[in-house]
Amino acid sequence: MRTISRLAIENIYSTYYSGEQHLSVLENVSLHVGEGEFVSVLGPSGSGKSTILKIAAGLLNPDQGRILVNNREVTGKPRLVGYMPQYDLLFPWKTLRQNAALPLLAKKIKAKEASKKVDEMLPLFSLENFAEYYPHQLSGGMRQRAALLRTMLIDSDLMLLDEPFAALDALTRETMQDWLLKIWGQFRRSVLFVTHSIDEAIYLSDRIYVITERPGKIAIEQIIDLKRPRSKEIITTSIFSSYKQVMINALNVNARGEEDINQN
Amino acid sequence: MKKWVNIKTNLPAAGFLAFLLAIWEFLGRILEIPGYILPAPSAIALALAENFPLLLEHTRATFIAVLGGLILAIGVAFILALAMDRWKPLKQALYPVLVISQAVPIFALAPLILIWFGAGLLPKVLIVALVCFFPLAVNLVEGLSQVDQEAVDLMQTMQANRWMIMRSVQLPFAMPYFFSGLKIAATYSVLGAIIGEWLAARAGLGIYMLRAMHSFRTSDLFASIVVVVVISLALFKLVELAGWLFMPWQRNTTNHMKGWL
């Protein structure tokens, strides 16, 4: 385990209020992400995974518990963080280049300079020919890459990715996973990745937290000791399968919600 | 890019209109309806051509009032909508009052405005602004408040300030709302100017209509109706053009430019 912790979430509780009703979403969730580490939260739909990210981003206040970034407490304060919400959330009124440049403009970098910086990054995301396109003119995979480029340009060592590939078809999804690993290998940001796909979590992560259905609790924490760089061949290896078995057991798939767990 | 005017889709409507005019002309002739009751289309066209320079002069006066009123209404609507979005108590205080103010018919307010400001250009501009302001302000307030909270959250994780969130998220989001308000306002605006002119003015289509009415020049009245229709359509078209220019991202996703007369 690494010593420097980019993000630490300690004993958070969260409740969702709707009129008279209140629903416990998270119960005593603790997790941490080390420097340059790729950590996933794996769980079924409705287990409060997105809530964890929102709390980590400071967009939501937990009922209890605290958040530390670089060992400093930041609970409930919106702050600079590479947050990528579910669905790409590219703004339809901005071209790809303008969308990607937003974090730079927020940092008060001049528009011209920001465009230049975006253009330098575009080839890395295979988007160099689409800078002038509006989001609705792009394919699903391109939109996700554009959103990820925008997230990368947020000047933060921590990236919070909320099921970035959930809306993509299976083949595009696999391409995007390899591509994400390539980019991650280049920049080595600390990543907290939320997914409901077991294969995706094992393939991408250094460590996985499995979270149970509502109220979300951490069921297990599992280190994935597969060497990097990884390629799709490892999916058929026995060690990959044994990890998968551990995850399935932890998720208690047979108990309920089988369709919620996407095993690809 | 879409065609500005689509001839093919407009052909049936144009044909039907021509058919109606032909019947009108035909019935007028065989029933020998007097021209001061219902002039035939040919007589209206003649009146239009004969008095064209005079008509153009009055049209100009009306158009200036319309444009001035629209611009004033847009300015005030933007300022108030932005302020209401920024300070919620202001919205809570002002918004209901705005809605109530719309219950006062413009026909009742116009005489007051004329008493206060005389018979020049200013009262006409104010009446136009008064009728146009409401649809604009309401649509803008609505658009600004409907913005996706997730988008605002995202901007906050970039540490964008309030003004940047307004400029790059809220305002663009509200633009389609604004332009649908502007379409309504543009249609009201000509009406507002003519009401003002009916009550008191030195020039304008409203004055032209009054004079034609008093001397039973019915064909001139119809001619001015034709002009009103033409400038209303032109304004509507102008608003669509502005929307097309200001919202390039909407060009391929909506068909608001299609098949319009």
Short mmCIF file of C-alpha atoms in Angstrom, two decimals:
data_model
loop_
_atom_site.label_atom_id
_atom_site.label_comp_id
_atom_site.label_asym_id
_atom_site.label_seq_id
_atom_site.Cartn_x
_atom_site.Cartn_y
_atom_site.Cartn_z
CA MET A 1 0.00 0.00 0.00
CA ARG A 2 1.25 3.46 -0.87
CA THR A 3 1.96 6.06 1.74
CA ILE A 4 0.88 9.28 0.04
CA SER A 5 -2.87 9.46 -0.19
CA ARG A 6 -4.30 11.76 -2.86
CA LEU A 7 -7.84 11.19 -1.69
CA ALA A 8 -9.12 9.69 1.52
CA ILE A 9 -12.78 9.25 2.33
CA GLU A 10 -13.33 8.45 5.99
CA ASN A 11 -16.49 6.92 7.43
CA ILE A 12 -19.00 8.81 5.35
CA TYR A 13 -22.75 8.45 5.72
CA SER A 14 -25.20 9.91 3.24
CA THR A 15 -28.98 10.03 3.22
CA TYR A 16 -31.27 10.95 0.38
CA TYR A 17 -34.25 13.03 1.44
CA SER A 18 -37.41 13.26 -0.59
CA GLY A 19 -40.27 14.88 1.26
CA GLU A 20 -41.15 12.78 4.28
CA GLN A 21 -39.07 9.85 3.12
CA HIS A 22 -35.43 9.40 3.70
CA LEU A 23 -33.25 6.73 2.24
CA SER A 24 -29.87 5.73 3.55
CA VAL A 25 -27.56 5.79 0.53
CA LEU A 26 -24.11 5.30 2.03
CA GLU A 27 -23.20 3.74 5.35
CA ASN A 28 -19.77 4.06 6.82
CA VAL A 29 -17.88 4.14 3.56
CA SER A 30 -14.12 4.60 3.74
CA LEU A 31 -11.67 4.42 0.89
CA HIS A 32 -8.49 5.99 -0.33
CA VAL A 33 -6.63 6.57 -3.56
CA GLY A 34 -2.85 6.68 -3.54
CA GLU A 35 -0.65 8.81 -5.76
CA GLY A 36 -0.82 7.60 -9.36
CA GLU A 37 -3.12 4.78 -8.37
CA PHE A 38 -6.09 3.53 -10.36
CA VAL A 39 -8.85 2.60 -7.93
CA SER A 40 -12.34 1.41 -8.87
CA VAL A 41 -15.60 1.31 -7.00
CA LEU A 42 -17.59 -1.65 -8.28
CA GLY A 43 -21.24 -2.09 -7.43
CA PRO A 44 -24.76 -2.57 -8.77
CA SER A 45 -26.96 0.31 -9.94
CA GLY A 46 -28.39 2.27 -7.06
CA SER A 47 -25.60 1.42 -4.66
CA GLY A 48 -24.61 5.06 -4.24
CA LYS A 49 -21.46 4.92 -6.38
CA SER A 50 -22.15 8.26 -8.00
CA THR A 51 -22.87 9.73 -4.59
CA ILE A 52 -19.38 8.76 -3.45
CA LEU A 53 -17.90 10.68 -6.38
CA LYS A 54 -20.11 13.71 -5.80
CA ILE A 55 -19.03 13.78 -2.17
CA ALA A 56 -15.40 13.32 -3.18
CA ALA A 57 -15.75 16.25 -5.60
CA GLY A 58 -17.19 18.41 -2.83
CA LEU A 59 -20.48 18.85 -4.66
CA LEU A 60 -22.42 17.07 -1.95
CA ASN A 61 -22.08 17.16 1.81
CA PRO A 62 -22.01 13.86 3.65
CA ASP A 63 -24.13 13.54 6.81
CA GLN A 64 -21.08 12.30 8.66
CA GLY A 65 -17.45 11.60 7.91
CA ARG A 66 -14.76 13.58 6.20
CA ILE A 67 -12.85 13.93 2.97
CA LEU A 68 -9.13 14.52 2.77
CA VAL A 69 -7.27 15.57 -0.34
CA ASN A 70 -3.49 15.42 -0.05
CA ASN A 71 -4.02 14.86 3.70
CA ARG A 72 -5.98 18.12 4.12
CA GLU A 73 -9.59 18.09 5.13
CA VAL A 74 -11.87 19.51 2.41
CA THR A 75 -15.28 18.06 3.30
CA GLY A 76 -18.15 19.74 1.43
CA LYS A 77 -16.15 22.39 -0.38
CA PRO A 78 -16.31 22.46 -4.17
CA ARG A 79 -12.75 22.48 -5.38
CA LEU A 80 -10.59 21.96 -8.41
CA VAL A 81 -10.88 18.29 -9.28
CA GLY A 82 -11.02 16.30 -12.50
CA TYR A 83 -14.62 15.23 -12.17
CA MET A 84 -16.29 13.54 -15.12
CA PRO A 85 -20.00 13.02 -14.52
CA GLN A 86 -22.04 10.18 -15.91
CA TYR A 87 -22.93 10.98 -19.54
CA ASP A 88 -20.38 13.17 -21.22
CA LEU A 89 -22.06 16.54 -20.48
CA LEU A 90 -20.38 18.24 -23.39
CA PHE A 91 -22.16 21.52 -23.96
CA PRO A 92 -24.13 21.37 -27.21
CA TRP A 93 -23.50 25.06 -27.91
CA LYS A 94 -19.75 24.67 -27.93
CA THR A 95 -17.53 22.95 -30.45
CA LEU A 96 -15.28 20.14 -29.31
CA ARG A 97 -12.36 22.54 -29.00
CA GLN A 98 -14.40 25.08 -27.02
CA ASN A 99 -15.69 22.36 -24.71
CA ALA A 100 -12.23 21.00 -24.01
CA ALA A 101 -10.86 24.51 -23.45
CA LEU A 102 -13.34 25.28 -20.63
CA PRO A 103 -11.08 24.22 -17.71
CA LEU A 104 -8.29 26.38 -19.15
CA LEU A 105 -10.58 29.39 -19.54
CA ALA A 106 -11.78 28.88 -15.96
CA LYS A 107 -8.13 29.16 -14.99
CA LYS A 108 -8.07 32.57 -16.72
CA ILE A 109 -5.86 31.39 -19.55
CA LYS A 110 -6.36 33.49 -22.70
CA ALA A 111 -8.72 31.97 -25.27
CA LYS A 112 -6.08 31.80 -27.97
CA GLU A 113 -3.56 30.08 -25.75
CA ALA A 114 -6.22 27.68 -24.47
CA SER A 115 -7.15 26.69 -28.03
CA LYS A 116 -3.52 26.07 -28.80
CA LYS A 117 -3.11 23.86 -25.77
CA VAL A 118 -6.24 21.89 -26.68
CA ASP A 119 -5.02 21.44 -30.25
CA GLU A 120 -1.75 20.01 -28.94
CA MET A 121 -3.67 17.40 -26.96
CA LEU A 122 -6.21 16.46 -29.65
CA PRO A 123 -4.03 13.93 -31.54
CA LEU A 124 -3.47 11.99 -28.33
CA PHE A 125 -7.23 11.54 -28.14
CA SER A 126 -7.57 10.85 -31.90
CA LEU A 127 -9.76 13.90 -32.24
CA GLU A 128 -7.51 16.19 -34.29
CA ASN A 129 -9.90 16.26 -37.23
CA PHE A 130 -12.97 17.11 -35.19
CA ALA A 131 -12.04 20.26 -33.28
CA GLU A 132 -14.71 22.35 -35.02
CA TYR A 133 -17.48 19.78 -34.63
CA TYR A 134 -20.42 20.21 -32.31
CA PRO A 135 -21.07 17.33 -29.88
CA HIS A 136 -24.18 16.11 -31.69
CA GLN A 137 -22.03 15.56 -34.78
CA LEU A 138 -19.68 13.19 -32.93
CA SER A 139 -19.97 9.46 -32.21
CA GLY A 140 -20.42 8.15 -28.67
CA GLY A 141 -16.78 7.11 -28.39
CA MET A 142 -15.56 10.49 -29.63
CA ARG A 143 -17.76 12.31 -27.16
CA GLN A 144 -16.37 10.27 -24.28
CA ARG A 145 -12.83 10.94 -25.43
CA ALA A 146 -13.60 14.64 -25.71
CA ALA A 147 -15.11 14.66 -22.21
CA LEU A 148 -12.05 12.87 -20.91
CA LEU A 149 -9.78 15.36 -22.63
CA ARG A 150 -11.70 18.13 -20.90
CA THR A 151 -11.27 16.30 -17.59
CA MET A 152 -7.55 15.85 -18.20
CA LEU A 153 -7.17 19.58 -18.80
CA ILE A 154 -8.49 20.29 -15.33
CA ASP A 155 -5.29 20.99 -13.50
CA SER A 156 -5.72 18.40 -10.74
CA ASP A 157 -3.82 15.24 -9.87
CA LEU A 158 -7.06 13.52 -9.00
CA MET A 159 -9.61 12.28 -11.51
CA LEU A 160 -13.08 11.12 -10.56
CA LEU A 161 -14.69 9.18 -13.40
CA ASP A 162 -18.35 8.21 -13.10
CA GLU A 163 -19.10 5.22 -15.36
CA PRO A 164 -17.58 6.95 -18.36
CA PHE A 165 -18.19 4.04 -20.72
CA ALA A 166 -21.60 2.90 -19.52
CA ALA A 167 -23.46 4.37 -22.49
CA LEU A 168 -21.18 2.83 -25.13
CA ASP A 169 -21.64 -0.42 -27.03
CA ALA A 170 -19.50 -3.37 -25.92
CA LEU A 171 -16.90 -3.12 -28.69
CA THR A 172 -16.38 0.64 -28.41
CA ARG A 173 -16.20 0.17 -24.69
CA GLU A 174 -13.31 -2.28 -24.93
CA THR A 175 -11.39 0.00 -27.28
CA MET A 176 -11.96 2.88 -24.89
CA GLN A 177 -10.67 0.86 -21.93
CA ASP A 178 -7.38 0.15 -23.68
CA TRP A 179 -7.16 3.72 -24.74
CA LEU A 180 -7.85 4.98 -21.20
CA LEU A 181 -5.05 2.74 -19.87
CA LYS A 182 -2.68 4.16 -22.47
CA ILE A 183 -3.52 7.76 -21.52
CA TRP A 184 -3.38 6.97 -17.82
CA GLY A 185 0.02 5.32 -18.27
CA GLN A 186 1.24 8.53 -19.87
CA PHE A 187 -0.04 10.99 -17.30
CA ARG A 188 -0.20 8.85 -14.16
CA ARG A 189 -2.97 10.75 -12.50
CA SER A 190 -4.68 9.27 -9.47
CA VAL A 191 -8.03 7.87 -10.58
CA LEU A 192 -11.18 6.94 -8.74
CA PHE A 193 -13.28 5.07 -11.27
CA VAL A 194 -16.89 4.03 -10.79
CA THR A 195 -18.30 1.09 -12.74
CA HIS A 196 -20.84 -1.72 -12.59
CA SER A 197 -18.81 -3.95 -14.90
CA ILE A 198 -16.67 -6.59 -13.15
CA ASP A 199 -14.37 -7.15 -16.12
CA GLU A 200 -13.84 -3.45 -16.60
CA ALA A 201 -12.94 -2.94 -12.96
CA ILE A 202 -10.41 -5.80 -12.88
CA TYR A 203 -8.90 -4.90 -16.23
CA LEU A 204 -8.29 -1.27 -15.36
CA SER A 205 -7.59 -1.12 -11.63
CA ASP A 206 -4.79 -1.44 -9.13
CA ARG A 207 -7.35 -1.85 -6.41
CA ILE A 208 -11.10 -2.39 -6.27
CA TYR A 209 -13.67 -1.61 -3.62
CA VAL A 210 -16.82 -3.67 -3.99
CA ILE A 211 -19.87 -1.86 -2.72
CA THR A 212 -23.16 -3.51 -1.82
CA GLU A 213 -26.65 -2.53 -2.78
CA ARG A 214 -28.43 0.22 -0.88
CA PRO A 215 -27.41 1.25 1.62
CA GLY A 216 -23.97 1.21 0.06
CA LYS A 217 -21.30 -0.35 2.23
CA ILE A 218 -17.83 -1.48 1.28
CA ALA A 219 -18.03 -5.29 1.06
CA ILE A 220 -14.40 -6.00 0.23
CA GLU A 221 -11.24 -4.28 -0.88
CA GLN A 222 -9.21 -6.24 -3.41
CA ILE A 223 -5.75 -5.51 -4.77
CA ILE A 224 -5.44 -6.49 -8.43
CA ASP A 225 -1.93 -7.72 -8.89
CA LEU A 226 -1.72 -7.90 -12.67
CA LYS A 227 1.35 -6.48 -14.35
CA ARG A 228 1.13 -3.43 -16.57
CA PRO A 229 0.87 -2.56 -19.37
CA ARG A 230 -2.13 -4.81 -19.68
CA SER A 231 -3.75 -6.11 -22.81
CA LYS A 232 -7.02 -7.89 -23.45
CA GLU A 233 -5.37 -11.35 -23.40
CA ILE A 234 -5.27 -11.30 -19.61
CA ILE A 235 -9.04 -11.52 -19.50
CA THR A 236 -8.84 -15.24 -20.29
CA THR A 237 -6.10 -16.04 -17.78
CA SER A 238 -6.89 -18.04 -14.65
CA ILE A 239 -5.74 -15.32 -12.29
CA PHE A 240 -8.20 -12.90 -13.95
CA SER A 241 -10.96 -15.48 -13.49
CA SER A 242 -10.12 -15.97 -9.86
CA TYR A 243 -10.36 -12.23 -9.27
CA LYS A 244 -13.67 -12.31 -11.05
CA GLN A 245 -14.88 -15.08 -8.78
CA VAL A 246 -13.95 -13.02 -5.75
CA MET A 247 -15.93 -10.06 -7.10
CA ILE A 248 -18.97 -12.16 -7.94
CA ASN A 249 -18.98 -13.68 -4.47
CA ALA A 250 -18.66 -10.26 -2.89
CA LEU A 251 -21.48 -8.84 -4.95
CA ASN A 252 -23.64 -11.78 -3.96
CA VAL A 253 -24.91 -11.99 -7.48
CA ASN A 254 -27.08 -15.03 -6.82
CA ALA A 255 -29.00 -13.25 -4.13
CA ARG A 256 -30.52 -10.55 -6.31
CA GLY A 257 -30.12 -8.00 -9.02
CA GLU A 258 -28.38 -10.22 -11.56
CA GLU A 259 -29.21 -7.96 -14.48
CA ASP A 260 -27.64 -5.05 -12.66
CA ILE A 261 -24.24 -6.68 -12.77
CA ASN A 262 -22.82 -6.40 -16.22
CA GLN A 263 -20.22 -9.09 -16.67
CA ASN A 264 -19.65 -8.19 -20.31
CA MET B 1 -26.76 24.21 -44.17
CA LYS B 2 -30.46 24.46 -44.78
CA LYS B 3 -32.09 26.56 -47.41
CA TRP B 4 -33.35 29.91 -46.25
CA VAL B 5 -36.69 29.55 -48.03
CA ASN B 6 -37.90 26.23 -49.23
CA ILE B 7 -39.90 26.84 -52.41
CA LYS B 8 -41.23 23.32 -52.81
CA THR B 9 -42.89 23.05 -49.40
CA ASN B 10 -44.42 26.52 -49.76
CA LEU B 11 -45.95 25.84 -53.14
CA PRO B 12 -49.25 24.35 -51.88
CA ALA B 13 -49.87 27.26 -49.51
CA ALA B 14 -49.11 29.81 -52.21
CA GLY B 15 -51.40 28.00 -54.61
CA PHE B 16 -54.24 27.94 -52.09
CA LEU B 17 -53.81 31.65 -51.37
CA ALA B 18 -53.96 32.43 -55.11
CA PHE B 19 -57.11 30.31 -55.37
CA LEU B 20 -58.79 32.25 -52.53
CA LEU B 21 -57.87 35.58 -54.13
CA ALA B 22 -59.27 34.42 -57.46
CA ILE B 23 -62.60 33.48 -55.85
CA TRP B 24 -62.70 36.80 -54.02
CA GLU B 25 -62.08 38.70 -57.26
CA PHE B 26 -64.64 36.62 -59.15
CA LEU B 27 -67.40 36.93 -56.52
CA GLY B 28 -66.77 40.63 -56.12
CA ARG B 29 -67.37 41.13 -59.80
CA ILE B 30 -70.43 38.97 -60.36
CA LEU B 31 -72.15 40.09 -57.14
CA GLU B 32 -71.20 43.70 -57.85
CA ILE B 33 -70.14 44.40 -54.26
CA PRO B 34 -69.38 48.12 -53.88
CA GLY B 35 -65.71 48.96 -53.46
CA TYR B 36 -66.20 50.80 -50.15
CA ILE B 37 -67.65 47.59 -48.60
CA LEU B 38 -65.31 44.99 -50.01
CA PRO B 39 -62.82 46.01 -52.67
CA ALA B 40 -61.62 43.31 -55.05
CA PRO B 41 -57.99 42.13 -54.76
CA SER B 42 -57.20 43.96 -57.99
CA ALA B 43 -58.52 47.22 -56.51
CA ILE B 44 -56.42 46.67 -53.36
CA ALA B 45 -53.34 46.05 -55.46
CA LEU B 46 -54.06 49.23 -57.37
CA ALA B 47 -54.47 51.23 -54.12
CA LEU B 48 -51.21 49.76 -52.89
CA ALA B 49 -49.37 50.78 -56.04
CA GLU B 50 -50.90 54.25 -56.32
CA ASN B 51 -50.20 55.32 -52.77
CA PHE B 52 -46.97 53.42 -52.42
CA PRO B 53 -44.65 56.38 -51.62
CA LEU B 54 -47.04 57.71 -48.96
CA LEU B 55 -47.58 54.24 -47.54
CA LEU B 56 -43.84 53.68 -47.41
CA GLU B 57 -43.37 56.86 -45.40
CA HIS B 58 -45.95 55.80 -42.82
CA THR B 59 -44.52 52.29 -42.74
CA ARG B 60 -41.15 53.76 -41.95
CA ALA B 61 -42.55 55.66 -38.96
CA THR B 62 -44.20 52.50 -37.62
CA PHE B 63 -41.15 50.37 -38.22
CA ILE B 64 -38.88 52.74 -36.31
CA ALA B 65 -41.23 52.61 -33.31
CA VAL B 66 -41.37 48.81 -33.54
CA LEU B 67 -37.62 48.41 -33.71
CA GLY B 68 -36.98 50.93 -30.94
CA GLY B 69 -39.55 49.25 -28.71
CA LEU B 70 -38.16 45.79 -29.37
CA ILE B 71 -34.60 46.83 -28.60
CA LEU B 72 -35.70 48.60 -25.42
CA ALA B 73 -37.71 45.53 -24.34
CA ILE B 74 -34.80 43.17 -25.05
CA GLY B 75 -32.42 45.33 -23.03
CA VAL B 76 -34.70 45.64 -20.03
CA ALA B 77 -35.69 41.96 -20.18
CA PHE B 78 -32.04 40.88 -20.14
CA ILE B 79 -31.10 43.15 -17.25
CA LEU B 80 -34.10 42.13 -15.14
CA ALA B 81 -33.81 38.41 -15.95
CA LEU B 82 -30.12 38.32 -15.07
CA ALA B 83 -30.74 40.26 -11.87
CA MET B 84 -33.62 37.96 -10.89
CA ASP B 85 -31.47 34.93 -11.54
CA ARG B 86 -28.67 36.35 -9.47
CA TRP B 87 -30.74 37.47 -6.47
CA LYS B 88 -33.52 35.05 -5.65
CA PRO B 89 -35.38 37.45 -3.29
CA LEU B 90 -35.63 39.91 -6.15
CA LYS B 91 -37.17 37.19 -8.29
CA GLN B 92 -39.65 36.30 -5.56
CA ALA B 93 -40.65 39.94 -5.23
CA LEU B 94 -40.69 40.93 -8.88
CA TYR B 95 -41.84 37.91 -10.83
CA PRO B 96 -45.41 37.77 -9.49
CA VAL B 97 -45.76 41.51 -10.04
CA LEU B 98 -44.69 41.07 -13.65
CA VAL B 99 -47.35 38.43 -14.15
CA ILE B 100 -50.02 40.63 -12.54
CA SER B 101 -48.96 43.57 -14.71
CA GLN B 102 -49.89 41.50 -17.75
CA ALA B 103 -53.50 41.42 -16.61
CA VAL B 104 -53.72 45.15 -17.38
CA PRO B 105 -54.74 45.37 -21.04
CA ILE B 106 -52.49 47.49 -23.21
CA PHE B 107 -55.58 49.29 -24.56
CA ALA B 108 -56.08 50.66 -21.05
CA LEU B 109 -52.46 51.65 -20.53
CA ALA B 110 -51.79 53.25 -23.89
CA PRO B 111 -53.93 56.40 -23.24
CA LEU B 112 -52.02 56.98 -19.99
CA ILE B 113 -48.70 56.73 -21.74
CA LEU B 114 -49.89 59.21 -24.35
CA ILE B 115 -50.99 61.66 -21.65
CA TRP B 116 -47.60 61.40 -19.99
CA PHE B 117 -45.37 61.46 -23.04
CA GLY B 118 -47.32 63.27 -25.75
CA ALA B 119 -47.80 62.18 -29.34
CA GLY B 120 -44.26 61.74 -30.60
CA LEU B 121 -42.10 58.69 -31.17
CA LEU B 122 -41.35 58.03 -27.49
CA PRO B 123 -44.86 56.94 -26.36
CA LYS B 124 -45.10 54.56 -29.33
CA VAL B 125 -41.73 53.04 -28.49
CA LEU B 126 -42.82 52.66 -24.87
CA ILE B 127 -46.10 50.93 -25.79
CA VAL B 128 -44.26 48.52 -28.08
CA ALA B 129 -41.68 47.85 -25.36
CA LEU B 130 -44.45 47.25 -22.85
CA VAL B 131 -46.15 44.54 -24.93
CA CYS B 132 -42.85 42.92 -25.94
CA PHE B 133 -41.16 42.94 -22.58
CA PHE B 134 -43.24 40.28 -20.87
CA PRO B 135 -42.77 37.28 -23.21
CA LEU B 136 -39.07 38.11 -23.40
CA ALA B 137 -38.49 38.41 -19.66
CA VAL B 138 -40.56 35.35 -18.76
CA ASN B 139 -38.82 33.16 -21.31
CA LEU B 140 -35.38 34.35 -20.25
CA VAL B 141 -36.05 33.81 -16.55
CA GLU B 142 -37.42 30.37 -17.35
CA GLY B 143 -34.43 29.46 -19.51
CA LEU B 144 -31.87 30.65 -16.99
CA SER B 145 -33.49 28.71 -14.17
CA GLN B 146 -33.99 25.48 -16.12
CA VAL B 147 -30.28 24.93 -16.62
CA ASP B 148 -28.93 21.46 -15.81
CA GLN B 149 -27.55 21.42 -12.24
CA GLU B 150 -25.01 18.78 -13.29
CA ALA B 151 -23.56 21.22 -15.80
CA VAL B 152 -23.23 23.90 -13.13
CA ASP B 153 -21.62 21.31 -10.80
CA LEU B 154 -19.14 20.41 -13.50
CA MET B 155 -18.19 24.05 -13.95
CA GLN B 156 -17.68 24.32 -10.21
CA THR B 157 -15.19 21.47 -10.21
CA MET B 158 -13.23 23.58 -12.72
CA GLN B 159 -13.41 26.47 -10.27
CA ALA B 160 -15.22 28.60 -12.83
CA ASN B 161 -16.58 31.83 -11.37
CA ARG B 162 -20.23 32.82 -11.43
CA TRP B 163 -19.91 35.05 -14.47
CA MET B 164 -18.24 32.29 -16.47
CA ILE B 165 -20.98 29.83 -15.51
CA MET B 166 -23.54 32.42 -16.62
CA ARG B 167 -21.77 33.09 -19.90
CA SER B 168 -20.82 29.59 -20.95
CA VAL B 169 -23.68 27.55 -19.50
CA GLN B 170 -26.75 29.48 -18.46
CA LEU B 171 -27.01 32.06 -21.24
CA PRO B 172 -26.45 29.63 -24.12
CA PHE B 173 -28.91 27.27 -22.47
CA ALA B 174 -31.49 30.07 -22.25
CA MET B 175 -30.99 31.23 -25.86
CA PRO B 176 -33.67 28.99 -27.45
CA TYR B 177 -36.09 30.15 -24.73
CA PHE B 178 -35.20 33.75 -25.45
CA PHE B 179 -35.72 33.38 -29.17
CA SER B 180 -39.11 31.75 -28.78
CA GLY B 181 -40.06 34.71 -26.59
CA LEU B 182 -38.69 37.06 -29.22
CA LYS B 183 -40.88 35.47 -31.90
CA ILE B 184 -43.97 36.21 -29.85
CA ALA B 185 -42.70 39.70 -29.03
CA ALA B 186 -42.01 40.47 -32.70
CA THR B 187 -45.59 39.60 -33.59
CA TYR B 188 -46.97 41.73 -30.76
CA SER B 189 -44.71 44.65 -31.56
CA VAL B 190 -46.45 45.79 -34.76
CA LEU B 191 -49.79 45.57 -33.02
CA GLY B 192 -48.45 47.69 -30.15
CA ALA B 193 -47.19 50.40 -32.48
CA ILE B 194 -50.48 50.58 -34.35
CA ILE B 195 -52.47 50.86 -31.13
CA GLY B 196 -50.24 53.75 -30.14
CA GLU B 197 -50.80 55.42 -33.49
CA TRP B 198 -54.55 55.01 -33.32
CA LEU B 199 -54.62 56.99 -30.12
CA ALA B 200 -52.28 59.78 -31.09
CA ALA B 201 -49.44 60.12 -33.56
CA ARG B 202 -48.30 62.25 -36.41
CA ALA B 203 -47.33 59.46 -38.75
CA GLY B 204 -47.47 55.71 -39.04
CA LEU B 205 -49.60 52.92 -40.44
CA GLY B 206 -52.14 53.43 -37.66
CA ILE B 207 -52.63 57.02 -38.79
CA TYR B 208 -52.88 55.93 -42.41
CA MET B 209 -55.58 53.43 -41.41
CA LEU B 210 -57.55 56.04 -39.48
CA ARG B 211 -57.50 58.46 -42.39
CA ALA B 212 -58.54 55.77 -44.84
CA MET B 213 -61.37 54.73 -42.53
CA HIS B 214 -62.71 58.25 -42.07
CA SER B 215 -62.93 58.80 -45.81
CA PHE B 216 -64.26 55.27 -46.58
CA ARG B 217 -61.23 54.42 -48.70
CA THR B 218 -61.65 50.75 -47.93
CA SER B 219 -59.11 49.64 -50.53
CA ASP B 220 -56.49 51.78 -48.77
CA LEU B 221 -57.40 50.11 -45.49
CA PHE B 222 -56.84 46.72 -47.08
CA ALA B 223 -53.59 47.95 -48.58
CA SER B 224 -52.35 48.91 -45.12
CA ILE B 225 -53.38 45.48 -43.81
CA VAL B 226 -51.21 43.93 -46.53
CA VAL B 227 -48.31 46.11 -45.40
CA VAL B 228 -48.82 45.15 -41.74
CA VAL B 229 -48.81 41.48 -42.67
CA VAL B 230 -45.66 41.91 -44.72
CA ILE B 231 -43.71 43.72 -42.00
CA SER B 232 -44.90 41.26 -39.32
CA LEU B 233 -43.69 38.37 -41.43
CA ALA B 234 -40.44 40.17 -42.16
CA LEU B 235 -39.84 40.71 -38.44
CA PHE B 236 -40.61 37.09 -37.66
CA LYS B 237 -38.19 36.05 -40.38
CA LEU B 238 -35.59 38.43 -39.01
CA VAL B 239 -35.89 36.81 -35.58
CA GLU B 240 -35.39 33.39 -37.14
CA LEU B 241 -32.34 34.65 -38.97
CA ALA B 242 -30.94 36.08 -35.74
CA GLY B 243 -31.58 32.77 -33.97
CA TRP B 244 -29.84 30.95 -36.78
CA LEU B 245 -26.84 33.25 -36.50
CA PHE B 246 -26.64 33.24 -32.71
CA MET B 247 -27.20 29.53 -32.20
CA PRO B 248 -25.02 27.76 -34.75
CA TRP B 249 -25.24 24.54 -32.74
CA GLN B 250 -28.98 24.36 -33.41
CA ARG B 251 -28.68 24.50 -37.17
CA ASN B 252 -28.75 20.78 -37.80
CA THR B 253 -30.74 19.61 -34.83
CA THR B 254 -33.98 21.53 -35.32
CA ASN B 255 -35.99 22.22 -38.39
CA HIS B 256 -37.16 25.68 -37.46
CA MET B 257 -35.92 27.04 -40.76
CA LYS B 258 -37.81 24.57 -42.84
CA GLY B 259 -40.80 25.20 -45.02
CA TRP B 260 -41.52 28.70 -43.93
CA LEU B 261 -43.43 31.05 -46.19
#
